[in-house]
mmCIF file of C-alpha atoms in Angstrom:
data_model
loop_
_atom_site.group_PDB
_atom_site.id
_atom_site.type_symbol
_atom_site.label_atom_id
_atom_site.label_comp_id
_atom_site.label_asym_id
_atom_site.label_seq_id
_atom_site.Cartn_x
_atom_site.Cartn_y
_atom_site.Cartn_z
ATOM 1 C CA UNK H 1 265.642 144.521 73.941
ATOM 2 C CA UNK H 2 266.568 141.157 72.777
ATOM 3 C CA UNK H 3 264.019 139.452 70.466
ATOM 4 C CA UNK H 4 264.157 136.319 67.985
ATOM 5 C CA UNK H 5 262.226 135.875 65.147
ATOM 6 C CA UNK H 6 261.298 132.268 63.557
ATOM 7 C CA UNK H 7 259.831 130.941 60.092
ATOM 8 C CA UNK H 8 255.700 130.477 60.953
ATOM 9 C CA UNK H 9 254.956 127.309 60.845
ATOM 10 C CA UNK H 10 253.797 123.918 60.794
ATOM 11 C CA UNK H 11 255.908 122.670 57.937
ATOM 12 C CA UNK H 12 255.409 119.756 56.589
ATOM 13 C CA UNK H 13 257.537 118.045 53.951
ATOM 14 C CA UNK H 14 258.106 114.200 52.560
ATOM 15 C CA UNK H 15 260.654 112.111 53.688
ATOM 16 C CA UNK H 16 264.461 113.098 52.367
ATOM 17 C CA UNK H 17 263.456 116.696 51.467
ATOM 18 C CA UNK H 18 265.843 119.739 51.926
ATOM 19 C CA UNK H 19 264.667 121.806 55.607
ATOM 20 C CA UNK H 20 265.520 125.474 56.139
ATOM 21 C CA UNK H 21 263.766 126.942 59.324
ATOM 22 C CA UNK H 22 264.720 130.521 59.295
ATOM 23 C CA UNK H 23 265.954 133.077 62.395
ATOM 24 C CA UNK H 24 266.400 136.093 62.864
ATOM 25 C CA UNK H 25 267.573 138.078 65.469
ATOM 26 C CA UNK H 26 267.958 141.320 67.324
ATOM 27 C CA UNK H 27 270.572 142.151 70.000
ATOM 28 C CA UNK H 28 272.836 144.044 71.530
ATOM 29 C CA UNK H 29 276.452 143.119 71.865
ATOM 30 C CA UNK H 30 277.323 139.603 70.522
ATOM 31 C CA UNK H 31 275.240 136.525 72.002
ATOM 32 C CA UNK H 32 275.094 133.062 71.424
ATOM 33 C CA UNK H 33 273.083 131.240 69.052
ATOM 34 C CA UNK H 34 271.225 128.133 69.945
ATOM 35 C CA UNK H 35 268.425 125.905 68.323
ATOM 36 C CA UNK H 36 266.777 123.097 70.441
ATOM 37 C CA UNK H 37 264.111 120.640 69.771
ATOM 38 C CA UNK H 38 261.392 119.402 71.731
ATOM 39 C CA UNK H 39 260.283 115.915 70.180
ATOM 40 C CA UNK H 40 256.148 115.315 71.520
ATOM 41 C CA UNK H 41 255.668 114.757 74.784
ATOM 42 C CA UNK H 42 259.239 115.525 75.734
ATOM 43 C CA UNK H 43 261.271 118.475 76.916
ATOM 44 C CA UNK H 44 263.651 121.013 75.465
ATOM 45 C CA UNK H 45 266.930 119.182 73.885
ATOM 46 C CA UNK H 46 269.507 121.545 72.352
ATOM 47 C CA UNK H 47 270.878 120.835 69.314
ATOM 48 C CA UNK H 48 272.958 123.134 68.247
ATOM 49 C CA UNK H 49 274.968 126.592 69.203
ATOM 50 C CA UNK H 50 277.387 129.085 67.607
ATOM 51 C CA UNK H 51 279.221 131.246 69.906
ATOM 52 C CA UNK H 52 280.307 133.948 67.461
ATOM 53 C CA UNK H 53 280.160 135.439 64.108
ATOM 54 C CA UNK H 54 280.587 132.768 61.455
ATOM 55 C CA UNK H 55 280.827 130.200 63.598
ATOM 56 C CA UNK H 56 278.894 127.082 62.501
ATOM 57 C CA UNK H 57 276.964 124.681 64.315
ATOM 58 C CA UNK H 58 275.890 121.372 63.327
ATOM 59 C CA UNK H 59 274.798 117.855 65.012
ATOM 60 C CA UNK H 60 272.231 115.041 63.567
ATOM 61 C CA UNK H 61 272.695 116.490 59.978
ATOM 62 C CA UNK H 62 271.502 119.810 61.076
ATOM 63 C CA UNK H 63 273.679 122.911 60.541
ATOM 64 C CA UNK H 64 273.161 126.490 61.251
ATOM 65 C CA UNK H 65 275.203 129.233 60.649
ATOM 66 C CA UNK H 66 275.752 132.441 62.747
ATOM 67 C CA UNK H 67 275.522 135.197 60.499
ATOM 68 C CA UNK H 68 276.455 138.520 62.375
ATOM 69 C CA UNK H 69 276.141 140.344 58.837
ATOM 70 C CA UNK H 70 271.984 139.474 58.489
ATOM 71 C CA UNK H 71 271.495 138.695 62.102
ATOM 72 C CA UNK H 72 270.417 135.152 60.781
ATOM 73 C CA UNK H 73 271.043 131.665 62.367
ATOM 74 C CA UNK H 74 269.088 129.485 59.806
ATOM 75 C CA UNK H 75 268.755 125.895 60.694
ATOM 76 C CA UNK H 76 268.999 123.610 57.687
ATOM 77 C CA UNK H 77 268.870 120.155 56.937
ATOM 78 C CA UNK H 78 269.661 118.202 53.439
ATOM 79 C CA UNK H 79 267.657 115.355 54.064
ATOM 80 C CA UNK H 80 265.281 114.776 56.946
ATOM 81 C CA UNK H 81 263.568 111.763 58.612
ATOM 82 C CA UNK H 82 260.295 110.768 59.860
ATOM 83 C CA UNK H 83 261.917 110.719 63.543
ATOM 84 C CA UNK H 84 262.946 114.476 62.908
ATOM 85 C CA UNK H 85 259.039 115.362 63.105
ATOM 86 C CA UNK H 86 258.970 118.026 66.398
ATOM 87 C CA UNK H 87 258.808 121.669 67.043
ATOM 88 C CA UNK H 88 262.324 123.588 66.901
ATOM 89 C CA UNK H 89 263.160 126.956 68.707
ATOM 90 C CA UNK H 90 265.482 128.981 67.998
ATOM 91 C CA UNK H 91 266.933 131.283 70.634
ATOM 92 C CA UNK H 92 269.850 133.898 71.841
ATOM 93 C CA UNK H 93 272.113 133.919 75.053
ATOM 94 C CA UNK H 94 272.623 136.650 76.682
ATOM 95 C CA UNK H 95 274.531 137.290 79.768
ATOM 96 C CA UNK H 96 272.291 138.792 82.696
ATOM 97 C CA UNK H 97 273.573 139.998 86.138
ATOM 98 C CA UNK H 98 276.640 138.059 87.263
ATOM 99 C CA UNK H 99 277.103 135.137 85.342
ATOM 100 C CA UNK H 100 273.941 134.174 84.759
ATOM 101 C CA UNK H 101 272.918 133.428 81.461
ATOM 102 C CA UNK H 102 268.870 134.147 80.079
ATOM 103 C CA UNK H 103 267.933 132.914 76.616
ATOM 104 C CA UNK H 104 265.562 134.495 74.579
ATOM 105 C CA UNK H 105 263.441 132.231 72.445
ATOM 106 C CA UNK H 106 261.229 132.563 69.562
ATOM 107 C CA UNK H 107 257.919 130.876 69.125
ATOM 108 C CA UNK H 108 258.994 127.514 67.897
ATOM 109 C CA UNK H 109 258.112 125.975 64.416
ATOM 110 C CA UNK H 110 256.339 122.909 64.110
ATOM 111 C CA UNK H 111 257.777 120.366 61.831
ATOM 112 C CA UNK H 112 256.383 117.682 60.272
ATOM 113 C CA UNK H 113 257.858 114.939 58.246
ATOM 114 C CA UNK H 114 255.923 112.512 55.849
ATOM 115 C CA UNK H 115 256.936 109.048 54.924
ATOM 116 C CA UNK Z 1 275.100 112.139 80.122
ATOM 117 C CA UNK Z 2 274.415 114.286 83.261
ATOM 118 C CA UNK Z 3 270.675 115.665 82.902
ATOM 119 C CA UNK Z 4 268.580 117.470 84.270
ATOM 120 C CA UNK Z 5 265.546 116.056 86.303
ATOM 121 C CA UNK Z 6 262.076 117.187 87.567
ATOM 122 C CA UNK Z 7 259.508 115.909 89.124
ATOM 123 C CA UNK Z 8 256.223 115.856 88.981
ATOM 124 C CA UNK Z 9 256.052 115.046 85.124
ATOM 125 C CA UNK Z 10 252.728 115.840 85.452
ATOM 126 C CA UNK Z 11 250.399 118.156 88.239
ATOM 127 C CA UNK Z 12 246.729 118.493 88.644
ATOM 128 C CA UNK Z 13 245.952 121.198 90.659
ATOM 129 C CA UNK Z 14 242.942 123.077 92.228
ATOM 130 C CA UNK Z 15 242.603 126.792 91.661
ATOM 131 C CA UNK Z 16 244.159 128.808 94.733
ATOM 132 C CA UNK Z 17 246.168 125.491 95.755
ATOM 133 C CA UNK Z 18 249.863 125.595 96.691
ATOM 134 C CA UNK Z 19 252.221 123.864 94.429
ATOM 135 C CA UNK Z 20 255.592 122.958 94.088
ATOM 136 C CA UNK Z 21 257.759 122.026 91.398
ATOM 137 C CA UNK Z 22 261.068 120.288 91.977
ATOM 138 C CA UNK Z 23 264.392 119.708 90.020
ATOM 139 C CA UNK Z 24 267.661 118.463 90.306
ATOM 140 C CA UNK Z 25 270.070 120.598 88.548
ATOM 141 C CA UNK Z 26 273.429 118.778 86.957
ATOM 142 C CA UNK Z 27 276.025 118.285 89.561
ATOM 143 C CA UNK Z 28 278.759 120.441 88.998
ATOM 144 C CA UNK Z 29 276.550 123.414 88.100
ATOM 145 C CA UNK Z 30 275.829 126.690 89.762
ATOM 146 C CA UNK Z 31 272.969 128.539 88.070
ATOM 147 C CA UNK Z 32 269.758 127.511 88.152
ATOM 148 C CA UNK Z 33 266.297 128.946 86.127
ATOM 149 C CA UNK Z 34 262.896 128.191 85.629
ATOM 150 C CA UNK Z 35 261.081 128.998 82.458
ATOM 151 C CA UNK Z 36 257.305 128.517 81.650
ATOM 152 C CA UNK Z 37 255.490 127.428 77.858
ATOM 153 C CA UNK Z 38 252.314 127.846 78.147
ATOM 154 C CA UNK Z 39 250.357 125.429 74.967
ATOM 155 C CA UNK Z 40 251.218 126.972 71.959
ATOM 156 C CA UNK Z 41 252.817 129.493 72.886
ATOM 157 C CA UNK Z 42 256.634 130.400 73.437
ATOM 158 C CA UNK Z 43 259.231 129.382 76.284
ATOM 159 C CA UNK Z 44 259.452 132.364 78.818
ATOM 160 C CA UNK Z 45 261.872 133.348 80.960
ATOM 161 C CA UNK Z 46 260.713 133.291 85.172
ATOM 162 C CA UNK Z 47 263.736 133.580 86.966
ATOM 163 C CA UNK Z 48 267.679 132.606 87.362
ATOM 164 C CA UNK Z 49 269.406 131.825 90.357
ATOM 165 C CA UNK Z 50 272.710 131.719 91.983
ATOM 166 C CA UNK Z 51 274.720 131.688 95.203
ATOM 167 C CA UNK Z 52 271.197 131.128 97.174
ATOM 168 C CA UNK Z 53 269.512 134.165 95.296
ATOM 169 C CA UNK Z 54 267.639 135.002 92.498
ATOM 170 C CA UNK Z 55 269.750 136.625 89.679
ATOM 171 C CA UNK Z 56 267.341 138.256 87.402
ATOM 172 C CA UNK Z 57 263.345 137.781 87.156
ATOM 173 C CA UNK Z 58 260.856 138.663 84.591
ATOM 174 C CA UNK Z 59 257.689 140.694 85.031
ATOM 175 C CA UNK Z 60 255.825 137.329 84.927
ATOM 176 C CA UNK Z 61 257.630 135.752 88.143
ATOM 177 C CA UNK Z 62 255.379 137.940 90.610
ATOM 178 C CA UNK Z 63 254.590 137.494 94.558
ATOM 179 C CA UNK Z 64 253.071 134.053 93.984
ATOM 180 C CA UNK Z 65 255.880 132.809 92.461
ATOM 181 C CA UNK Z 66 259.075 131.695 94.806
ATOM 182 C CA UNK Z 67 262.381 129.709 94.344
ATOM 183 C CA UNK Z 68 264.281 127.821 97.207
ATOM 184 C CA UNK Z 69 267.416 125.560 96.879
ATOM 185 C CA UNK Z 70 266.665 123.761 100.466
ATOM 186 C CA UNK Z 71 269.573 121.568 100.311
ATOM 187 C CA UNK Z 72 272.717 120.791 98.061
ATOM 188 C CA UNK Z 73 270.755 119.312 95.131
ATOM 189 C CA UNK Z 74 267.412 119.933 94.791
ATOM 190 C CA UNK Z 75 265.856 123.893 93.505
ATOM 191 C CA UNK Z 76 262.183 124.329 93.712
ATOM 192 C CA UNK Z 77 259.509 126.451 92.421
ATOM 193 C CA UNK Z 78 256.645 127.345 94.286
ATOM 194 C CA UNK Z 79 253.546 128.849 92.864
ATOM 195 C CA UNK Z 80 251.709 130.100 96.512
ATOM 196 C CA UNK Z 81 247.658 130.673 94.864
ATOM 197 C CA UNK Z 82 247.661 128.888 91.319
ATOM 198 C CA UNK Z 83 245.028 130.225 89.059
ATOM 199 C CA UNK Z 84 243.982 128.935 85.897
ATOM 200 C CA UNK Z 85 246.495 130.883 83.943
ATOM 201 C CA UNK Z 86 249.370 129.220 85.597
ATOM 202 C CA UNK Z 87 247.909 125.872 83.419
ATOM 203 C CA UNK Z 88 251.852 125.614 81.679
ATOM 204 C CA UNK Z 89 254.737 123.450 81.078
ATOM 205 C CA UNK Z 90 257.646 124.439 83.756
ATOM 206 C CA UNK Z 91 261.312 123.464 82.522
ATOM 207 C CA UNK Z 92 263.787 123.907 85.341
ATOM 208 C CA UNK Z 93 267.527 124.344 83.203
ATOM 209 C CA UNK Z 94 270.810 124.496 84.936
ATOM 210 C CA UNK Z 95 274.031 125.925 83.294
ATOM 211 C CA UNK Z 96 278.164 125.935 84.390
ATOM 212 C CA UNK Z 97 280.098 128.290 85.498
ATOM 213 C CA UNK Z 98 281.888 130.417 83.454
ATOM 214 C CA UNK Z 99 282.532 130.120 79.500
ATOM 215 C CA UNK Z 100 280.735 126.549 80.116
ATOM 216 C CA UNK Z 101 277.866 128.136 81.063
ATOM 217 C CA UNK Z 102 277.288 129.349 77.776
ATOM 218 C CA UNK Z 103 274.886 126.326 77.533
ATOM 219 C CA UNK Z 104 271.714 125.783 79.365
ATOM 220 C CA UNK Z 105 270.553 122.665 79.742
ATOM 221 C CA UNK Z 106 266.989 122.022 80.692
ATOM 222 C CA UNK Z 107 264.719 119.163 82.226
ATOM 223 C CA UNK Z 108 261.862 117.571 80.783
ATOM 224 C CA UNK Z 109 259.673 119.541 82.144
ATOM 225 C CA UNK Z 110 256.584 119.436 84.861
ATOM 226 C CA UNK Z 111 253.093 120.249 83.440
ATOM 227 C CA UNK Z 112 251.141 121.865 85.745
ATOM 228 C CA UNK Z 113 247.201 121.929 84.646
ATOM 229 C CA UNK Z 114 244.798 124.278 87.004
ATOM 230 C CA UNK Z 115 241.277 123.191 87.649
#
């Protein structure tokens, strides 16, 4: 079956530091990539997709890219902020009966940032 | 932005009471899905649902569990017995038709705590 695989965490790192959360993945056929955040005490926000092999996504300085090759969709950030402090899951789409979609998450990884 | 809402933000509930969650999916969407994080652990899949029935449900969305859209906006969940296990955050999401619905979009989420 479907399964995703993320970085343990918590991380924490200082102000402007370099992010990487890694993801892995295992599927069949060819599903979508997503990674959302949930900031405390809020819900599930997506922040970013890739629909297909090599396809990038990015938003808020965050970039991931879908690597069909490693089954990878590492999200990565040059220089994070305090306000990026939150737990971020990284999940796969796949299509279920009909056209309904199911995503497959993996366990979230807490991230702190210092000042 | 169109969002998705739910209410309660926030349940207390005896053990064996009835409880139900509600959401308002975005507008111009037709499938509709619950999924349950239980603290600390990951987002799971309960159920999708579409054209009045349910799609696709996991091994975890069991007797005591039931959706219902009763009317052109609003999709419920309703947990019949609650026990202390069902102590979780519930995220209704919502997602388009067709290639848009290659993007679920979820609520804030309803924490239900048992007692």
């Amino acid at each position: 079956g479907n399964s995703v695989t993320q970085m343990e965490g918590p991380v924490t790192l200082s102000e402007e530091a370099f992010l990487t959360i890694n993801c892995t993945y295992t599927a069949t056929g060819y599903p979508s990539l997503f990674w959302y955040v949930q900031y405390p005490g809020e819900g599930l926000q997506l922040l970013l997709k890739a629909t297909k092999a090599d396809d990038k996504g990015s938003n808020k300085g965050f970039e991931a890219t879908y690597r069909k090759e490693t089954t990878s969709f590492h999200l990565e950030k040059g220089s994070v902020q305090v306000s990026d402090s939150a737990v971020y899951f990284c999940a796969l789409l796949r299509l279920s009966s009909g056209s309904a979609r199911q995503l497959t998450f993996g366990s979230g990884t807490q991230l702190t940032v210092l000042p | 932005e169109p969002e998705v809402t739910q209410t309660p933000s926030h349940q207390v509930t005896q053990m064996g009471q009835e409880v139900i969650l509600r959401c308002v999916p975005i507008s111009n969407h037709l499938y509709f899905y619950w999924y349950r994080q239980i603290l600390g652990q990951k987002v799971e899949f309960l159920v999708s649902f579409y054209n009045n029935e349910i799609s696709e449900k996991s091994e975890i969305f069991d007797d005591q569990f039931s959706v219902e859209r009763p009317d052109g906006s609003n999709f419920t969940l309703k947990i019949r017995s609650t026990k202390l296990e069902d102590s979780a955050m519930y995220f209704c999401a919502s997602s388009a038709p067709g290639a848009g619905g290659n993007t679920i979009y979820f609520g804030e989420g309803s924490w239900l705590t048992v007692v």
